[in-house]
Amino acid sequence: MMERGEWPPLLVVFDPQEGFTVEADKPIKDLTIITEYTGDVDFLKNREHDDGDSMMTLISASDTSQSLVICPDKRGNIARYINGINNHSPEGRKKQNLKCVRFNVNGECRVLLIANRDIKKGERLYYDYNGLEQEYPTEHFV
C-alpha cells in the first residue's frame, strides 16, 4: 500500500523517554495527508473525568455541553501514537512537522494530520496538541 501511495511510510517505535512514537520510514513531502484522527466520537461532558490522554477536540461549541471529542481508547489508528510538541519552548515549536486540520466531508467533521513541511526518513512526527485552545498541558513534553 505504501509503494502504491495509498498509505504514508510510517513506523510506530518505542522510545524509553517519549513512549510510543511515530517516525517516517521514507521521506514525506510537504502537504502529504498522514492520517485521519479516528476513534469513538462523544460529548466532551461525558469524558471530562476520563483518564484517556489521546482525546482530540472535534467540535468546540459555544455551548460546551455540545462540544465533541474523538476518543481513540477503544478504536483508533496510528494517529494516537503521534506525539505533541512542548508549547512552552522554542525547541518544541521547531520539532513540529504536522498540522491538525478539520474538514467537512459529506456533512461530517473530520480531523486530518497533514505534513506542514518536508519530513526526512527517520524523523519523528509531532503536532501541536493545543492548536488554538491552549487547554492541554505540554510544559512537561520533551
GROMACS .gro file of C-alpha atoms in nm:
model
  142
    1MET     CA    1   0.000   0.000   0.000
    2MET     CA    2   0.288   0.235   0.077
    3GLU     CA    3   0.451   0.172  -0.261
    4ARG     CA    4   0.120   0.249  -0.438
    5GLY     CA    5   0.086   0.577  -0.246
    6GLU     CA    6  -0.218   0.456  -0.051
    7TRP     CA    7  -0.051   0.479   0.290
    8PRO     CA    8   0.227   0.709   0.414
    9PRO     CA    9   0.559   0.547   0.512
   10LEU     CA   10   0.522   0.533   0.892
   11LEU     CA   11   0.663   0.321   1.174
   12VAL     CA   12   0.550   0.304   1.536
   13VAL     CA   13   0.860   0.285   1.754
   14PHE     CA   14   0.912   0.280   2.130
   15ASP     CA   15   1.134   0.538   2.296
   16PRO     CA   16   1.208   0.497   2.669
   17GLN     CA   17   1.171   0.872   2.728
   18GLU     CA   18   0.874   0.956   2.500
   19GLY     CA   19   0.689   0.623   2.492
   20PHE     CA   20   0.537   0.508   2.163
   21THR     CA   21   0.616   0.746   1.879
   22VAL     CA   22   0.572   0.754   1.503
   23GLU     CA   23   0.855   0.816   1.260
   24ALA     CA   24   0.890   0.841   0.883
   25ASP     CA   25   1.012   0.521   0.717
   26LYS     CA   26   1.083   0.715   0.396
   27PRO     CA   27   1.088   1.086   0.310
   28ILE     CA   28   0.744   1.253   0.321
   29LYS     CA   29   0.664   1.559   0.111
   30ASP     CA   30   0.510   1.880   0.246
   31LEU     CA   31   0.125   1.875   0.247
   32THR     CA   32   0.103   1.493   0.245
   33ILE     CA   33  -0.203   1.364   0.431
   34ILE     CA   34  -0.055   1.149   0.708
   35THR     CA   35  -0.372   1.010   0.867
   36GLU     CA   36  -0.722   1.087   0.986
   37TYR     CA   37  -0.758   1.109   1.364
   38THR     CA   38  -1.008   0.831   1.437
   39GLY     CA   39  -1.193   0.688   1.734
   40ASP     CA   40  -1.531   0.700   1.903
   41VAL     CA   41  -1.699   1.041   1.900
   42ASP     CA   42  -1.853   1.153   2.229
   43PHE     CA   43  -1.966   1.467   2.405
   44LEU     CA   44  -1.683   1.630   2.599
   45LYS     CA   45  -1.905   1.644   2.910
   46ASN     CA   46  -1.914   1.261   2.912
   47ARG     CA   47  -1.533   1.243   2.905
   48GLU     CA   48  -1.433   1.527   3.140
   49HIS     CA   49  -1.309   1.281   3.404
   50ASP     CA   50  -1.179   1.025   3.156
   51ASP     CA   51  -0.818   0.916   3.209
   52GLY     CA   52  -0.757   0.884   2.833
   53ASP     CA   53  -0.467   1.100   2.719
   54SER     CA   54  -0.533   1.085   2.346
   55MET     CA   55  -0.863   1.270   2.309
   56MET     CA   56  -0.888   1.515   2.020
   57THR     CA   57  -1.133   1.804   2.002
   58LEU     CA   58  -1.365   1.750   1.708
   59ILE     CA   59  -1.601   2.046   1.754
   60SER     CA   60  -1.576   2.324   2.014
   61ALA     CA   61  -1.927   2.463   2.058
   62SER     CA   62  -2.013   2.791   2.229
   63ASP     CA   63  -2.247   2.579   2.443
   64THR     CA   64  -1.982   2.348   2.592
   65SER     CA   65  -2.240   2.076   2.654
   66GLN     CA   66  -2.246   2.035   2.273
   67SER     CA   67  -1.866   2.009   2.224
   68LEU     CA   68  -1.748   1.681   2.072
   69VAL     CA   69  -1.423   1.487   2.112
   70ILE     CA   70  -1.264   1.191   1.935
   71CYS     CA   71  -1.162   0.917   2.181
   72PRO     CA   72  -0.925   0.654   2.036
   73ASP     CA   73  -0.906   0.446   2.356
   74LYS     CA   74  -1.116   0.156   2.217
   75ARG     CA   75  -1.097   0.215   1.841
   76GLY     CA   76  -0.824   0.426   1.686
   77ASN     CA   77  -0.535   0.424   1.445
   78ILE     CA   78  -0.172   0.531   1.423
   79ALA     CA   79  -0.267   0.894   1.497
   80ARG     CA   80  -0.290   0.816   1.869
   81TYR     CA   81   0.084   0.745   1.876
   82ILE     CA   82   0.193   1.075   1.719
   83ASN     CA   83   0.344   1.295   1.989
   84GLY     CA   84   0.276   1.657   2.068
   85ILE     CA   85   0.523   1.943   2.094
   86ASN     CA   86   0.615   2.138   2.406
   87ASN     CA   87   0.425   2.465   2.352
   88HIS     CA   88   0.640   2.636   2.616
   89SER     CA   89   0.980   2.603   2.450
   90PRO     CA   90   1.125   2.729   2.120
   91GLU     CA   91   1.278   2.384   2.065
   92GLY     CA   92   0.930   2.229   2.083
   93ARG     CA   93   0.798   2.452   1.806
   94LYS     CA   94   1.095   2.361   1.584
   95LYS     CA   95   1.004   1.991   1.608
   96GLN     CA   96   0.651   2.041   1.475
   97ASN     CA   97   0.619   1.883   1.131
   98LEU     CA   98   0.243   1.815   1.116
   99LYS     CA   99  -0.062   2.033   1.139
  100CYS     CA  100  -0.408   1.935   1.251
  101VAL     CA  101  -0.684   2.039   1.007
  102ARG     CA  102  -1.061   1.991   1.027
  103PHE     CA  103  -1.263   1.930   0.711
  104ASN     CA  104  -1.630   1.888   0.628
  105VAL     CA  105  -1.661   1.560   0.438
  106ASN     CA  106  -2.016   1.485   0.323
  107GLY     CA  107  -2.156   1.682   0.618
  108GLU     CA  108  -1.929   1.518   0.877
  109CYS     CA  109  -1.641   1.689   1.055
  110ARG     CA  110  -1.311   1.503   1.002
  111VAL     CA  111  -0.969   1.571   1.156
  112LEU     CA  112  -0.664   1.514   0.938
  113LEU     CA  113  -0.296   1.534   1.027
  114ILE     CA  114  -0.102   1.683   0.735
  115ALA     CA  115   0.272   1.736   0.685
  116ASN     CA  116   0.349   2.108   0.715
  117ARG     CA  117   0.700   2.069   0.568
  118ASP     CA  118   0.916   1.801   0.407
  119ILE     CA  119   0.993   1.523   0.659
  120LYS     CA  120   1.314   1.320   0.638
  121LYS     CA  121   1.339   0.942   0.676
  122GLY     CA  122   1.381   0.855   1.045
  123GLU     CA  123   1.234   1.187   1.166
  124ARG     CA  124   0.968   1.160   1.436
  125LEU     CA  125   0.626   1.310   1.374
  126TYR     CA  126   0.496   1.587   1.602
  127TYR     CA  127   0.200   1.824   1.603
  128ASP     CA  128   0.064   2.091   1.836
  129TYR     CA  129  -0.188   1.920   2.066
  130ASN     CA  130  -0.332   2.257   2.161
  131GLY     CA  131  -0.386   2.428   1.829
  132LEU     CA  132  -0.582   2.739   1.922
  133GLU     CA  133  -0.719   2.619   2.257
  134GLN     CA  134  -0.414   2.602   2.488
  135GLU     CA  135  -0.603   2.356   2.712
  136TYR     CA  136  -0.358   2.064   2.711
  137PRO     CA  137  -0.060   2.095   2.949
  138THR     CA  138   0.253   2.039   2.739
  139GLU     CA  139   0.526   2.200   2.952
  140HIS     CA  140   0.650   1.853   3.058
  141PHE     CA  141   0.686   1.727   2.698
  142VAL     CA  142   1.040   1.657   2.577
   0.00000   0.00000   0.00000
